Coordinates of C-alpha atoms in Angstrom, one line a residue:
Chain A
X1 CA 0.1 0.3 0.0
X2 CA 1.6 3.2 -1.1
X3 CA 2.3 5.6 1.7
X4 CA -0.4 8.6 0.8
X5 CA -3.6 5.9 1.3
X6 CA -2.1 4.7 4.7
X7 CA -2.1 8.4 5.2
X8 CA -6.0 9.2 3.4
X9 CA -6.8 5.9 6.0
X10 CA -5.7 7.3 9.1
X11 CA -7.2 11.0 8.3
X12 CA -10.6 8.9 7.4
X13 CA -10.6 7.2 9.8
X14 CA -9.9 10.3 12.3
X15 CA -7.5 7.7 13.9
X16 CA -4.5 10.9 15.5
X17 CA -2.8 7.6 17.5
X18 CA -1.8 5.5 13.3
X19 CA -0.9 9.1 12.1
X20 CA 1.8 9.6 14.6
X21 CA 3.0 6.2 14.5
X22 CA 3.3 6.9 10.6
X23 CA 5.2 9.5 11.4
X24 CA 6.9 8.9 14.1
X25 CA 7.9 6.0 12.0
X26 CA 9.0 7.5 8.8
X27 CA 10.7 9.7 10.2
X28 CA 13.6 7.5 12.1
X29 CA 12.8 6.1 8.2
X30 CA 14.0 9.4 7.0
X31 CA 16.8 9.6 9.4
X32 CA 17.7 6.0 8.1
X33 CA 17.9 6.5 4.6
X34 CA 19.3 10.1 4.8
X35 CA 22.5 7.5 5.7
X36 CA 21.8 5.3 3.6
X37 CA 22.8 8.4 0.8
X38 CA 19.9 7.9 -1.1
X39 CA 18.2 8.7 -4.6
X40 CA 15.3 10.3 -5.4
X41 CA 15.8 14.2 -4.2
X42 CA 17.6 16.7 -7.3
X43 CA 21.7 17.1 -7.2
X44 CA 22.1 20.6 -4.8
X45 CA 22.9 23.4 -7.0
X46 CA 24.4 26.8 -4.6
X47 CA 24.9 29.9 -5.7
X48 CA 27.4 32.6 -3.4
X49 CA 28.5 36.0 -5.3
X50 CA 27.7 39.4 -4.7
X51 CA 25.6 40.0 -1.8
X52 CA 23.6 36.8 -2.3
X53 CA 24.1 32.9 -1.2
X54 CA 21.9 31.1 -2.3
X55 CA 21.2 27.0 -2.4
X56 CA 18.3 25.2 -4.7
X57 CA 17.4 21.6 -4.3
X58 CA 14.3 19.2 -6.8
X59 CA 12.1 17.6 -4.0
X60 CA 11.0 14.4 -5.2
X61 CA 7.1 13.4 -5.1
X62 CA 6.8 11.9 -1.9
X63 CA 9.3 14.8 -0.1
X64 CA 6.3 17.4 -1.1
X65 CA 2.6 14.7 -0.5
X66 CA 4.2 14.2 2.6
X67 CA 4.4 18.0 4.0
X68 CA 1.1 18.5 1.8
X69 CA -1.2 16.0 3.0
X70 CA 0.7 17.1 6.7
X71 CA -1.2 19.8 6.4
X72 CA -4.8 18.9 5.2
X73 CA -4.4 18.7 1.1
X74 CA -5.4 16.1 0.1
X75 CA -3.5 13.3 -1.9
X76 CA -5.3 14.5 -5.7
X77 CA -4.6 18.0 -4.8
X78 CA -0.4 16.8 -3.8
X79 CA -0.5 14.3 -6.2
X80 CA -1.3 17.4 -9.0
X81 CA 1.1 19.8 -7.2
X82 CA 4.1 16.5 -7.8
X83 CA 2.1 16.9 -11.4
X84 CA 2.7 20.5 -12.2
X85 CA 4.1 21.9 -10.0
X86 CA 8.3 21.5 -9.9
X87 CA 8.8 22.2 -6.6
X88 CA 12.6 22.4 -5.1
X89 CA 13.3 24.1 -1.1
X90 CA 15.4 26.5 -1.4
X91 CA 17.1 28.5 1.1
X92 CA 18.2 32.0 -0.1
X93 CA 19.6 35.3 1.5
X94 CA 22.3 38.1 2.5
X95 CA 26.0 36.5 2.1
X96 CA 27.4 38.7 5.1
X97 CA 27.5 39.3 8.3
X98 CA 28.6 42.3 9.0
X99 CA 26.1 45.1 10.0
X100 CA 27.5 47.3 7.3
X101 CA 26.8 45.6 4.3
X102 CA 23.8 46.4 2.2
X103 CA 20.6 45.1 1.4
X104 CA 20.2 41.9 -0.9
X105 CA 16.6 42.8 -2.1
X106 CA 14.7 39.3 -4.1
X107 CA 11.5 39.3 -6.2
X108 CA 10.4 36.4 -7.9
X109 CA 9.1 38.0 -10.5
X110 CA 12.6 39.1 -11.9
X111 CA 13.5 35.4 -11.9
X112 CA 13.2 33.0 -15.6
X113 CA 12.6 29.5 -16.1
X114 CA 14.0 28.1 -20.1
X115 CA 12.6 24.9 -20.6
X116 CA 14.4 21.9 -22.2
X117 CA 13.0 20.3 -24.9
X118 CA 13.9 17.1 -25.7
X119 CA 14.8 18.3 -28.8
X120 CA 18.3 20.8 -26.8
X121 CA 15.7 23.6 -28.2
X122 CA 15.5 26.7 -25.9
X123 CA 11.1 27.4 -25.2
X124 CA 10.2 30.6 -24.5
X125 CA 10.6 31.8 -20.8
X126 CA 9.3 31.1 -18.1
X127 CA 7.0 33.6 -15.2
X128 CA 7.6 30.5 -11.9
X129 CA 4.9 29.7 -10.3
X130 CA 4.8 32.4 -7.2
X131 CA 2.8 32.9 -4.1
X132 CA -0.1 34.6 -6.3
X133 CA -0.3 32.7 -9.2
X134 CA -0.7 29.5 -6.2
X135 CA -3.5 31.5 -5.0
X136 CA -5.2 31.5 -7.9
X137 CA -4.7 27.8 -8.3
X138 CA -5.6 27.3 -4.9
X139 CA -9.6 29.1 -5.4
X140 CA -9.9 27.0 -8.4
X141 CA -10.0 24.0 -5.6
X142 CA -12.1 22.9 -2.7
X143 CA -8.3 23.5 0.0
X144 CA -9.1 24.2 3.8
X145 CA -7.9 26.7 5.0
X146 CA -5.6 25.6 7.0
X147 CA -3.4 23.9 3.6
X148 CA -3.5 27.1 2.2
X149 CA -2.9 28.7 4.3
X150 CA 0.5 26.2 4.8
X151 CA 1.2 26.6 1.8
X152 CA 0.7 30.3 0.7
X153 CA 3.5 30.7 4.3
X154 CA 6.6 27.3 2.6
X155 CA 6.8 28.8 -0.3
X156 CA 9.3 31.2 -0.6
X157 CA 7.8 35.4 -0.6
X158 CA 7.7 36.9 -3.7
X159 CA 9.8 40.0 -3.0
X160 CA 12.1 40.5 0.1
X161 CA 15.1 42.5 1.6
X162 CA 17.0 40.6 3.4
X163 CA 19.1 42.5 5.6
X164 CA 23.3 40.9 6.6
X165 CA 22.5 37.9 8.0
X166 CA 18.7 37.6 7.0
X167 CA 17.7 34.1 5.1
X168 CA 14.4 33.1 4.4
X169 CA 13.4 28.7 3.6
X170 CA 11.5 28.1 1.5
X171 CA 9.2 26.0 -1.1
X172 CA 10.4 27.8 -5.8
X173 CA 7.3 25.9 -7.7
X174 CA 8.7 26.5 -11.4
X175 CA 4.9 25.0 -12.9
X176 CA 6.7 22.4 -14.8
X177 CA 5.9 19.1 -15.6
X178 CA 7.8 16.4 -13.5
X179 CA 11.3 15.3 -14.7
X180 CA 11.1 18.4 -16.9
X181 CA 14.9 20.0 -17.3
X182 CA 15.7 23.7 -17.0
X183 CA 17.8 26.2 -16.7
X184 CA 16.9 29.8 -14.6
X185 CA 17.9 32.9 -14.6
X186 CA 18.5 34.9 -11.2
X187 CA 17.6 37.5 -10.0
X188 CA 18.6 40.2 -7.7
X189 CA 19.6 43.8 -6.5
X190 CA 22.2 45.4 -3.7
X191 CA 22.5 48.9 -3.4
X192 CA 20.4 50.1 -6.8
X193 CA 23.1 47.2 -8.8
X194 CA 21.0 44.6 -10.3
X195 CA 22.3 41.2 -10.7
X196 CA 21.8 37.8 -12.8
X197 CA 23.1 34.2 -12.2
X198 CA 22.1 31.6 -14.7
X199 CA 22.0 28.0 -12.5
X200 CA 21.8 25.3 -15.6
X201 CA 20.0 21.4 -15.6
X202 CA 18.3 21.4 -13.1
X203 CA 15.8 18.5 -13.5
X204 CA 12.0 18.9 -12.0
X205 CA 11.9 15.8 -9.5
X206 CA 8.9 13.1 -10.0
Chain B
X20 CA 13.5 2.0 -4.0
X21 CA 10.8 0.7 -2.5
X22 CA 12.4 1.9 1.0
X23 CA 13.3 5.1 -0.5
X24 CA 9.3 5.6 -0.4
X25 CA 9.0 4.7 2.5
X26 CA 11.3 6.9 4.0
X27 CA 10.1 9.8 2.4
X28 CA 6.8 8.9 2.2
X29 CA 4.9 10.0 5.1
X30 CA 7.9 12.5 7.2
X31 CA 6.7 15.7 8.7
X32 CA 7.6 18.7 6.4
X33 CA 10.0 19.9 8.4
X34 CA 12.0 16.4 8.6
X35 CA 12.0 16.1 4.9
X36 CA 12.8 19.8 3.8
X37 CA 15.6 19.4 6.6
X38 CA 16.5 15.7 5.6
X39 CA 16.2 17.6 2.0
X40 CA 18.9 19.4 2.9
X41 CA 20.8 17.9 5.2
X42 CA 21.7 16.0 2.0
X43 CA 24.2 18.1 0.1
X44 CA 26.4 16.4 3.1
X45 CA 26.4 13.6 1.4
X46 CA 24.7 13.4 -2.0
X47 CA 26.9 14.5 -5.3
X48 CA 26.7 17.6 -5.2
X49 CA 26.4 19.3 -8.7
X50 CA 27.5 23.3 -8.8
X51 CA 26.3 25.5 -11.0
X52 CA 27.6 29.1 -10.7
X53 CA 30.3 29.9 -7.5
X54 CA 30.6 27.1 -5.1
X55 CA 30.6 27.1 -1.9
X56 CA 33.7 25.2 -1.1
X57 CA 32.9 24.4 2.7
X58 CA 29.6 23.3 3.8
X59 CA 27.9 26.8 4.8
X60 CA 24.9 26.7 6.2
X61 CA 22.2 29.4 6.5
X62 CA 21.2 30.9 9.9
X63 CA 21.7 28.0 12.6
X64 CA 22.7 25.5 11.0
X65 CA 26.4 23.6 11.2
X66 CA 28.9 26.1 9.5
X67 CA 32.1 23.5 8.7
X68 CA 33.2 26.9 5.9
X69 CA 37.0 29.2 6.7
X70 CA 33.9 31.8 6.5
X71 CA 32.1 31.2 9.1
X72 CA 32.4 32.6 12.3
X73 CA 30.7 32.0 15.7
X74 CA 28.5 34.2 16.6
X75 CA 29.0 36.1 13.4
X76 CA 25.5 35.2 12.0
X77 CA 23.0 36.4 15.2
X78 CA 22.9 39.8 13.7
X79 CA 20.0 41.7 14.5
X80 CA 18.2 43.9 11.7
X81 CA 17.6 47.7 12.8
X82 CA 13.8 48.2 11.6
X83 CA 13.8 51.1 8.8
X84 CA 11.8 53.3 10.4
X85 CA 10.9 51.9 13.5
X86 CA 7.4 51.9 13.4
X87 CA 4.8 51.2 16.0
X88 CA 4.2 48.3 16.5
X89 CA 0.2 47.2 15.4
X90 CA -1.8 46.3 18.2
X91 CA -3.9 42.8 18.0
X92 CA -5.5 40.2 20.1
X93 CA -5.3 36.9 19.6
X94 CA -5.2 33.9 21.7
X95 CA -2.6 31.0 23.3
X96 CA -3.6 27.0 22.9
X97 CA -5.4 27.8 26.1
X98 CA -8.2 30.3 24.9
X99 CA -6.6 33.3 27.1
X100 CA -6.8 36.2 24.8
X101 CA -3.5 38.3 24.8
X102 CA -3.0 42.0 23.6
X103 CA 0.3 43.3 22.4
X104 CA -0.8 47.1 24.2
X105 CA -0.7 45.4 26.6
X106 CA 3.3 44.3 27.2
X107 CA 4.2 48.3 26.5
X108 CA 6.4 49.4 29.3
X109 CA 8.4 45.8 28.3
X110 CA 10.0 44.7 25.6
X111 CA 8.5 42.6 24.0
X112 CA 11.1 39.6 21.9
X113 CA 7.3 38.9 19.1
X114 CA 8.5 36.0 16.6
X115 CA 5.7 34.3 14.2
X116 CA 7.0 31.1 13.3
X117 CA 4.5 27.3 12.5
X118 CA 5.2 24.2 13.1
X119 CA 6.7 23.0 10.0
X120 CA 8.9 25.4 9.3
X121 CA 12.1 23.5 10.5
X122 CA 14.4 26.9 11.1
X123 CA 12.1 27.9 13.7
X124 CA 11.5 24.6 15.8
X125 CA 15.0 25.2 15.4
X126 CA 15.0 28.9 17.6
X127 CA 12.6 28.5 19.5
X128 CA 14.0 26.2 22.7
X129 CA 17.1 28.8 22.0
X130 CA 13.9 31.4 23.2
X131 CA 12.6 29.6 26.1
X132 CA 16.5 29.7 27.4
X133 CA 17.2 33.7 26.2
X134 CA 13.6 33.9 28.1
X135 CA 15.3 32.2 31.4
X136 CA 18.3 34.2 31.2
X137 CA 16.3 37.9 30.6
X138 CA 13.6 37.5 33.7
X139 CA 16.1 39.4 35.7
X140 CA 15.5 42.3 32.6
X141 CA 11.9 41.4 31.9
X142 CA 12.4 41.0 28.3
X143 CA 8.9 39.1 27.4
X144 CA 8.4 36.8 24.8
X145 CA 5.5 35.7 22.0
X146 CA 5.6 33.3 19.4
X147 CA 2.7 33.8 17.2
X148 CA 2.0 30.5 15.6
X149 CA 1.0 31.3 11.5
X150 CA -1.6 28.8 11.2
X151 CA -4.3 27.5 13.0
X152 CA -3.2 23.7 13.2
X153 CA -3.4 23.7 17.2
X154 CA -3.1 20.2 17.6
X155 CA 0.3 20.1 16.4
X156 CA 1.0 22.4 18.2
X157 CA 0.4 20.9 21.7
X158 CA 1.8 18.0 19.7
X159 CA 5.6 20.1 19.6
X160 CA 5.5 21.5 23.2
X161 CA 5.3 18.3 24.2
X162 CA 9.2 18.2 23.4
X163 CA 10.2 21.8 23.9
X164 CA 8.6 22.9 26.6
X165 CA 8.2 26.7 26.5
X166 CA 7.2 28.8 29.0
X167 CA 6.5 31.8 27.2
X168 CA 3.0 32.8 25.8
X169 CA 2.5 30.7 22.2
X170 CA -0.6 32.6 20.9
X171 CA -2.6 31.3 17.1
X172 CA -3.1 33.2 14.5
X173 CA -5.2 30.9 13.2
X174 CA -6.3 32.5 9.5
X175 CA -2.8 34.5 9.9
X176 CA -4.1 37.4 9.7
X177 CA -1.8 38.9 12.0
X178 CA 1.3 37.4 10.2
X179 CA -0.4 39.1 6.8
X180 CA -1.0 42.8 8.8
X181 CA 2.3 42.8 9.6
X182 CA 6.2 43.6 7.5
X183 CA 6.7 40.5 6.8
X184 CA 6.6 37.6 4.0
X185 CA 8.1 34.8 5.8
X186 CA 9.1 32.4 8.2
X187 CA 10.5 32.7 10.8
X188 CA 10.5 36.4 11.0
X189 CA 10.7 38.5 14.7
X190 CA 11.0 41.7 16.1
X191 CA 12.0 43.7 19.0
X192 CA 10.1 45.8 19.9
X193 CA 10.8 48.2 22.4
X194 CA 8.8 49.8 25.6
X195 CA 7.5 52.5 23.6
X196 CA 6.0 50.4 21.1
X197 CA 7.8 50.8 18.2
X198 CA 10.2 47.9 16.0
X199 CA 13.6 49.0 16.8
X200 CA 14.3 45.2 15.6
X201 CA 13.4 42.7 13.2
X202 CA 15.6 39.3 12.3
X203 CA 14.0 37.4 8.8
X204 CA 15.0 34.1 9.2
X205 CA 16.2 32.2 13.3
X206 CA 18.6 32.7 15.1
X207 CA 20.0 31.4 18.3
X208 CA 18.6 33.6 21.1
X209 CA 20.2 33.0 24.0
X210 CA 23.6 34.2 22.0
X211 CA 24.9 36.8 24.0
X212 CA 25.2 38.9 21.2
X213 CA 21.5 39.1 21.6
X214 CA 21.2 38.9 24.5
X215 CA 23.4 41.9 24.8
X216 CA 20.9 43.5 22.5
X217 CA 17.9 42.8 24.4
X218 CA 19.6 43.5 27.5
X219 CA 20.0 47.2 26.3
X220 CA 17.1 48.0 25.1
X221 CA 15.7 47.0 28.7
X222 CA 18.1 48.9 30.5
X223 CA 17.1 51.4 28.3
X224 CA 13.4 51.5 29.9
X225 CA 14.9 52.2 33.3
X226 CA 16.8 54.4 33.1
X227 CA 13.8 56.5 31.5

């Protein structure tokens, strides 16, 4: 039985005990899996320079399902996000540790997703799926309010200014089908100057 | 593969997030762009890189404009209402967090330690949980006991009204009710540098 089926079963029966046991067991399993250097998540891409510090990594479908089911989404919603959302985890912040360093301004609307077609031709750049896009998506689906709130705050903010030592963790959503390959152009501003960097060969989880 | 599916399929979001983050030390890392040569992590995570120095990530940023804190009333875990304005005259550390947010979970114990160390200075800590999953909050505090008020922002209306974009975000409010510092991302709140800043702010109150 798939783990998400177990989750649904536990939720339907209102068995908090069963759910709790599953969660705790899974946590231990996760730790075990970590020690075994499991595959199933993408490689880590890191960048550090011009004030910015960034680390992103594709999440596996089951990781996304786990987060979503735990927050009250349905299995169908979770599957839809896995199939269409292309979710990465991220840690992004100000590289500087000195209070005198400038603030780093990030606007995800300035970033570009460049899907790579099988023919190696590059498609037209696409925007990220930001909080605003997801808000519109959830508005069309019967999603519990608590789940929407968690998803909203789980996504990396669309716009944020990071003072020295500030950082955020959050999901980035590139709005591509599972297993898609793409390049990513990131942009940020420091002291009025815009910087650009390209991350190549990213792959959505499945 | 089956083991992996079982492993990752049902973990709590925080555990998975942390796990994914920690994979950097074990999985083959594809470095695009300027490589961070060592395992420099963010916030309170383990630092082994040359650029990371002890205590160097414990900065509190001066809040731009130092605006008056927006007042609110929220219930704590027992349903008792707390109004921010009622804490006027004290330094208040106002933390917005959620159980599923790894850096949030990491910094809560350090807030408790700071709360205990700053009792004589009468520094209040208020932790506002964004979202209404009270059961999960209770579960969390079964592992991490805190004695400062934990408030529930069920519909995240207060979080959205305050000048913040992500979790965790923490504000330090001076005794006159102005936001003087802000920290985006987790901190070790009992780090000497932070304790010193909070004590200095509390002593300013005493001198006034």
